Coordinates of C-alpha atoms in Angstrom, one line a residue:
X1 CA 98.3 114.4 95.8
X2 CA 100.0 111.4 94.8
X3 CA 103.3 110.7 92.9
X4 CA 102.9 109.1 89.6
X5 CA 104.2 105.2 89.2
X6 CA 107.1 105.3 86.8
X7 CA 105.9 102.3 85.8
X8 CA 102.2 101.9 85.1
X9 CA 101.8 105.7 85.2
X10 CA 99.2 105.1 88.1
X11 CA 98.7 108.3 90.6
X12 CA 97.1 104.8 93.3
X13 CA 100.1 105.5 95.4
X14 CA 101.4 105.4 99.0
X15 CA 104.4 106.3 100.9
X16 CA 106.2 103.5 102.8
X17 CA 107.1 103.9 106.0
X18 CA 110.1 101.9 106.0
X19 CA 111.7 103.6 102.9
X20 CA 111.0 106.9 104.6
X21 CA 112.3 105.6 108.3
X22 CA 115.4 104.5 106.3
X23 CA 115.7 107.8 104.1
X24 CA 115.4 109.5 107.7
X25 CA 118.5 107.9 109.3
X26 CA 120.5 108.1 106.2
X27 CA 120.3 112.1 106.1
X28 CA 120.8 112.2 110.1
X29 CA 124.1 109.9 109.6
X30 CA 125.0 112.5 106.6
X31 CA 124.6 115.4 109.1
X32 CA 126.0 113.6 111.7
X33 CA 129.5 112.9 109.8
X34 CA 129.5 116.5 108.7
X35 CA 129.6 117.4 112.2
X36 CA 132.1 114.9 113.5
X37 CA 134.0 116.5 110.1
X38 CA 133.2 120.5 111.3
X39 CA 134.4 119.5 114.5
X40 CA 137.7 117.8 114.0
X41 CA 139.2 119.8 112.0
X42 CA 137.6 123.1 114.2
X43 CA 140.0 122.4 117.1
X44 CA 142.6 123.5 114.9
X45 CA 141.2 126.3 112.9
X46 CA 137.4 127.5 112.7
X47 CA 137.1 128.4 108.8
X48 CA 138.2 124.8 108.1
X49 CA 136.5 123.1 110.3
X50 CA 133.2 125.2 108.6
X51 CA 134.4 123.9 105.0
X52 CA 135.3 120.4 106.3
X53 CA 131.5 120.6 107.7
X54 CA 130.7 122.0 103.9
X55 CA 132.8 119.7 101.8
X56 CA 131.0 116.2 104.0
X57 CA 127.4 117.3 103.2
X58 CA 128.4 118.4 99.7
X59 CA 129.9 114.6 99.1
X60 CA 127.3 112.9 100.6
X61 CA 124.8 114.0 98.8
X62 CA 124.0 110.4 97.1
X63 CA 123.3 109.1 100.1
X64 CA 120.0 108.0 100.0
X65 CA 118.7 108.8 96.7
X66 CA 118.5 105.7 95.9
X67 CA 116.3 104.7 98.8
X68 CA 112.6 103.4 97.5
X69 CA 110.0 105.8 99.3
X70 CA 106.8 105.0 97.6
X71 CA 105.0 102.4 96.9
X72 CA 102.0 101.5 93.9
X73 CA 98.8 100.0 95.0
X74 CA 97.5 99.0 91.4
X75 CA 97.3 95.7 91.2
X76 CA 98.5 95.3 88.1
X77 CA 102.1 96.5 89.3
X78 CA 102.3 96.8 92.8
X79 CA 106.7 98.1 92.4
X80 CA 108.3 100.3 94.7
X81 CA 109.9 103.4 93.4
X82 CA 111.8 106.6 94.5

């Protein structure tokens, strides 16, 4: 099924690749830095280093959300939206 436009209301949707390729390598640089985080702070003592790992993916949450993932084919409005 397809997600409704916000804007037209129109269900004549598609994904875009690029928005999702992008969305993609945004959360693997989010897990990425929660790892470098978990890590670093590890060598010293493992329960932080597990909350450091924690607290990263927690703050990054945003990343990414505002990334446009779909895309409307009606003519009429043809706009991107998450």
């Amino acid at each position: 099924m397809s997600k409704k436009c916000p804007h037209c209301g129109s269900y004549n949707t598609e994904l875009k690749v690029s928005g999702n390729i992008g969305y993609g390598l945004v959360q693997g640089a989010r897990l990425f830095t929660a790892g470098v985080a978990s890590m670093a702070v590890g060598l010293f003592n493992h329960t932080a280093g597990h909350a450091a790992g924690h607290s990263m993916l927690h703050n990054t949450e945003s990343w990414g959300k505002s990334i446009n993932r779909h895309h409307c084919c009606n003519p009429k409005c043809g706009k991107d939206f998450i």
